[in-house]
XYZ file of C-alpha atoms in Angstrom:
368
model
C 92.737 130.298 103.327
C 93.318 130.492 99.583
C 90.320 128.401 98.647
C 88.005 131.406 98.551
C 90.434 133.673 96.718
C 91.670 131.076 94.231
C 89.804 132.274 91.145
C 90.279 135.931 92.081
C 94.063 135.425 92.382
C 94.255 133.676 89.029
C 92.217 136.368 87.339
C 94.440 139.090 88.752
C 97.479 137.256 87.480
C 96.198 137.405 83.890
C 95.291 141.088 84.190
C 98.521 142.254 85.787
C 101.258 140.151 84.227
C 102.989 141.157 81.039
C 103.228 138.453 78.393
C 107.014 138.155 78.697
C 107.054 138.056 82.458
C 108.174 134.714 83.899
C 107.405 135.546 87.530
C 104.152 135.679 89.465
C 103.314 136.890 92.910
C 101.161 133.836 93.320
C 103.354 131.221 94.941
C 101.892 128.140 93.213
C 102.062 129.761 89.757
C 105.573 130.902 90.435
C 106.633 127.384 91.425
C 105.230 126.045 88.136
C 106.880 128.781 86.081
C 110.228 127.983 87.706
C 109.811 124.231 87.248
C 109.999 123.723 91.006
C 107.803 120.608 91.345
C 108.819 119.970 94.982
C 107.807 123.436 96.115
C 104.586 123.103 94.111
C 103.741 119.876 95.993
C 104.386 121.567 99.350
C 101.979 124.347 98.371
C 99.354 121.886 97.096
C 99.455 119.924 100.386
C 99.336 123.023 102.609
C 98.124 126.411 101.292
C 96.018 124.933 98.519
C 94.965 121.753 100.260
C 91.195 122.508 100.246
C 90.977 124.127 96.757
C 88.705 122.145 94.480
C 88.244 123.975 91.208
C 88.705 122.108 87.897
C 91.876 124.124 87.188
C 93.265 123.407 90.588
C 92.550 119.699 90.397
C 94.248 119.436 87.027
C 97.316 121.334 88.240
C 97.540 119.281 91.364
C 97.304 116.083 89.281
C 100.429 117.013 87.373
C 102.250 118.170 90.523
C 101.520 114.901 92.276
C 102.526 112.857 89.223
C 105.854 114.698 89.143
C 106.448 113.644 92.786
C 105.436 110.003 92.292
C 102.208 110.399 94.201
C 100.624 108.419 91.399
C 97.416 107.260 93.101
C 96.530 110.787 94.214
C 97.353 112.020 90.735
C 95.170 109.385 89.076
C 92.165 110.304 91.239
C 92.534 113.996 90.394
C 92.818 113.388 86.626
C 89.807 111.082 86.694
C 87.851 113.900 88.388
C 88.236 116.124 85.324
C 86.928 113.778 82.639
C 83.583 115.450 82.013
C 83.415 117.496 78.791
C 82.722 120.687 80.750
C 85.829 120.175 82.909
C 88.005 119.539 79.837
C 86.688 122.715 78.197
C 87.491 124.781 81.317
C 90.950 123.312 81.520
C 91.798 123.853 77.877
C 90.563 127.466 77.956
C 92.630 128.179 81.083
C 95.825 126.559 79.742
C 95.535 128.512 76.488
C 95.241 131.740 78.403
C 98.070 130.753 80.707
C 100.342 130.148 77.688
C 99.369 133.504 76.193
C 100.462 135.191 79.383
C 103.670 133.221 79.764
C 104.850 132.671 76.260
C 107.581 130.040 75.723
C 107.492 128.928 79.330
C 107.941 125.148 79.198
C 105.383 124.382 81.872
C 102.807 126.660 80.216
C 103.449 124.891 76.913
C 103.223 121.540 78.604
C 99.963 122.315 80.324
C 98.399 123.669 77.128
C 99.485 120.428 75.407
C 97.731 118.551 78.194
C 94.569 120.565 77.684
C 94.619 119.673 73.987
C 95.310 116.022 74.676
C 92.265 115.784 77.011
C 90.187 116.938 74.048
C 91.822 114.169 71.970
C 93.743 116.668 69.838
C 96.931 114.673 70.142
C 98.615 116.096 67.027
C 98.517 119.698 68.305
C 99.325 118.458 71.819
C 102.445 116.764 70.472
C 103.648 119.971 68.780
C 103.342 121.858 72.054
C 105.105 119.085 73.947
C 108.023 119.191 71.465
C 108.439 122.938 71.900
C 108.113 122.603 75.679
C 110.799 119.947 75.845
C 113.250 122.229 74.001
C 112.491 125.041 76.423
C 112.610 123.037 79.669
C 115.578 123.602 81.994
C 114.959 120.998 84.627
C 115.324 117.252 83.861
C 112.160 116.396 85.778
C 110.189 118.810 83.604
C 111.743 117.223 80.486
C 110.724 113.783 81.688
C 107.162 114.942 82.425
C 106.876 116.463 78.944
C 108.385 113.417 77.223
C 106.052 111.108 79.127
C 103.053 113.080 77.899
C 104.496 113.150 74.383
C 104.948 109.392 74.400
C 101.408 108.863 75.583
C 100.165 111.196 72.802
C 102.005 109.112 70.186
C 100.657 105.911 71.662
C 97.106 107.378 71.555
C 97.730 107.963 67.824
C 98.833 104.294 67.478
C 102.490 105.248 66.789
C 103.667 102.666 69.274
C 107.328 102.406 68.252
C 107.726 106.183 68.313
C 105.994 106.235 71.719
C 108.495 103.674 73.033
C 111.493 105.782 71.823
C 110.100 108.917 73.447
C 109.227 107.217 76.748
C 112.722 105.737 76.981
C 114.109 109.277 76.644
C 111.865 110.255 79.495
C 113.424 107.539 81.660
C 116.940 108.721 80.754
C 116.036 112.393 81.463
C 114.857 111.631 85.017
C 115.139 107.975 86.042
C 113.314 108.454 89.354
C 109.999 109.444 87.786
C 107.656 106.475 87.970
C 105.029 107.247 85.365
C 107.088 106.886 82.138
C 107.983 103.322 83.166
C 104.287 102.502 83.618
C 103.494 104.227 80.316
C 106.063 102.013 78.611
C 104.509 98.994 80.264
C 101.106 99.918 78.785
C 102.578 100.391 75.336
C 104.217 96.992 75.502
C 100.894 95.465 76.521
C 99.352 96.933 73.339
C 102.130 95.235 71.401
C 101.380 91.895 73.120
C 104.896 91.908 74.546
C 104.151 90.631 78.055
C 107.814 90.268 79.085
C 108.732 93.844 78.252
C 105.541 95.147 79.836
C 106.217 93.279 83.042
C 109.786 94.675 83.219
C 108.598 98.263 83.018
C 105.699 97.907 85.407
C 108.097 96.409 87.966
C 110.477 99.365 87.416
C 107.583 101.771 88.006
C 106.846 100.002 91.288
C 110.450 100.421 92.455
C 109.923 104.161 92.168
C 106.367 104.279 93.512
C 105.697 101.107 95.525
C 101.948 101.524 95.941
C 101.337 102.634 92.343
C 97.980 100.944 91.743
C 97.928 101.338 87.964
C 101.321 99.680 87.817
C 100.077 96.806 89.975
C 97.144 96.399 87.569
C 99.561 96.473 84.637
C 101.775 93.904 86.297
C 98.764 91.673 86.685
C 97.871 92.099 83.000
C 101.449 91.317 81.998
C 101.695 88.192 84.086
C 98.388 86.894 82.775
C 99.464 87.447 79.174
C 102.578 85.306 79.721
C 100.225 82.315 79.772
C 101.952 80.012 82.196
C 100.729 78.621 85.480
C 102.985 80.506 87.896
C 102.476 83.826 86.089
C 98.780 83.234 86.125
C 98.836 82.848 89.889
C 100.774 86.099 90.207
C 98.233 87.860 87.997
C 95.354 86.614 90.142
C 97.226 87.769 93.239
C 97.584 91.341 91.883
C 94.005 91.614 90.771
C 92.774 90.218 94.087
C 94.895 92.774 95.962
C 93.349 95.575 93.898
C 89.843 94.273 94.629
C 90.495 94.381 98.330
C 92.753 97.415 98.948
C 92.154 99.956 96.179
C 89.999 102.925 95.673
C 86.761 102.474 93.743
C 88.267 103.453 90.401
C 90.996 100.817 90.495
C 88.581 98.236 91.843
C 86.491 98.818 88.743
C 89.527 98.403 86.533
C 90.590 95.203 88.306
C 87.027 93.911 88.155
C 86.919 94.478 84.380
C 90.128 92.487 84.002
C 89.204 89.639 86.251
C 85.796 89.393 84.650
C 87.374 89.345 81.222
C 89.665 86.519 82.201
C 86.972 84.576 83.947
C 84.172 84.996 81.464
C 86.218 84.762 78.317
C 89.004 82.341 79.227
C 87.480 80.092 81.899
C 84.104 80.398 80.248
C 85.441 79.465 76.830
C 87.037 76.344 78.276
C 83.771 75.571 79.998
C 81.801 75.609 76.753
C 84.088 72.925 75.388
C 82.722 70.406 77.888
C 79.128 71.580 78.160
C 76.410 68.951 78.749
C 74.815 69.629 75.389
C 75.338 66.520 73.201
C 77.044 64.654 76.042
C 75.278 61.379 75.261
C 76.646 61.405 71.709
C 80.262 61.552 72.834
C 82.463 58.491 73.085
C 83.769 57.134 76.399
C 87.215 58.434 75.542
C 85.911 61.898 74.793
C 83.974 62.037 78.055
C 87.027 60.926 80.008
C 88.972 63.880 78.509
C 86.056 66.174 79.335
C 86.147 65.005 82.930
C 89.899 65.607 83.219
C 89.391 69.023 81.720
C 86.577 69.998 84.100
C 88.466 68.789 87.171
C 91.371 70.959 86.141
C 89.085 73.840 85.384
C 87.405 73.646 88.823
C 90.768 73.709 90.475
C 91.719 76.793 88.449
C 88.554 78.523 89.535
C 89.259 77.743 93.174
C 92.394 79.817 93.232
C 91.130 82.314 90.695
C 87.967 83.166 92.564
C 88.358 86.262 94.756
C 85.180 87.053 96.674
C 83.370 84.181 94.945
C 83.085 85.982 91.683
C 82.978 82.779 89.665
C 80.871 80.536 91.896
C 78.239 80.300 89.242
C 80.731 79.101 86.686
C 82.207 76.608 89.175
C 78.740 75.274 90.065
C 77.826 74.853 86.437
C 81.074 73.079 85.666
C 80.624 70.793 88.716
C 77.132 69.990 87.466
C 78.474 69.044 84.058
C 81.218 67.002 85.691
C 78.628 65.026 87.673
C 76.602 64.376 84.544
C 79.729 63.175 82.712
C 80.443 60.660 85.505
C 76.807 59.548 85.396
C 76.919 58.953 81.630
C 80.050 56.806 81.978
C 78.480 54.932 84.883
C 75.360 54.199 82.845
C 77.630 52.625 80.237
C 79.281 50.402 82.782
C 82.485 52.510 82.945
C 83.896 53.399 86.374
C 86.291 56.336 85.813
C 87.565 58.788 88.411
C 89.867 61.573 87.437
C 92.778 62.136 89.791
C 92.562 65.149 92.057
C 94.785 68.249 91.859
C 95.615 68.046 88.156
C 96.772 71.587 87.724
C 100.380 70.978 88.748
C 100.849 68.112 86.377
C 103.031 68.595 83.297
C 100.435 67.070 81.011
C 97.305 68.613 82.559
C 98.222 72.249 83.337
C 98.057 73.262 79.669
C 94.375 72.318 79.634
C 93.425 75.630 81.243
C 95.085 77.635 78.493
C 94.720 75.252 75.579
C 91.948 77.188 73.905
C 93.308 80.705 74.467
C 93.965 82.889 71.461
C 96.459 85.362 72.921
C 95.517 88.076 70.410
C 91.950 88.193 71.642
C 92.553 88.831 75.367
C 93.884 92.362 75.700
C 93.197 93.347 79.281
C 92.561 96.883 80.484
C 95.451 99.163 81.444
C 95.396 102.969 81.623
C 98.102 105.574 81.252
C 98.688 107.577 84.399
C 97.615 110.792 82.630
C 94.196 109.099 81.816
C 93.500 111.573 79.049
C 91.249 108.967 77.618
C 90.225 105.480 78.757
C 92.542 102.903 77.208
């Protein structure tokens, strides 16, 4: 079992290998040096299955990402987000590069170590050198994906898009660059483009949870009824069938939509000042609240917005009572949401620029 000998083996590598040597007697190191990501995955799943050091978890995260095991990769990267883990990883990658100068994977991993310390400028320089040295297209795509994320993290979104598109050309079967592009388009408030790329990511990795979350964000930001339903469906799926990390991400998004969007519409028809409103204004409030309650009914996984619904229903009852006290008998028609004139009520007060939902890059070098 290599678990016990893991650190010993790595230490011996650094002592015994000459700096210009591109071969190691350690099988996992050798697979990385030779850009053999398939062999590296086989080793990670068998001989190194039980290894759990910070270094191993980081390596395995990249190996799994290269093989479209995106959920496993995400979990591993999220497990090395403490400052101490990042320091250990950066120190190791620097030493690894010193031992294997100009090796593209060594350059790439050192860039990753820098990026996890938010040194994206120096990370980008290493990625650019690594990309020139890489021999395998998959390695090039991995490097370009990381370079694109680095540019996006420095708010150079157009440059990030160009780099990520090159990653897709280099190795079209790699899922993560498509999802990275989707996230960049979300930052640019380009919901249609984001949706296209998240869908492409899901054709390469069908259970890619971050891409499902991104697809939900993209559909919501299209601001139409059918897309809204699709967004709710994705977030509800993540709440039921995901690991805890993705559940937290989906919960943040669904709370943001519910509390900010539905809640903002609710405030418009609050009971405060109701008796000072005209009959016509109260009729409009009633129509609005009936539509809002219907929206909550299909946007309410696990009863997350029962309190909002109950409060809205209470206001609606008070609005009916006020009209009745004035001798006005008004009943709003049921099921307003599908109507051409009433469906916009849900989104009438939404400022699209204020509702950026949460999406992460698969490398999760920082929380986005």
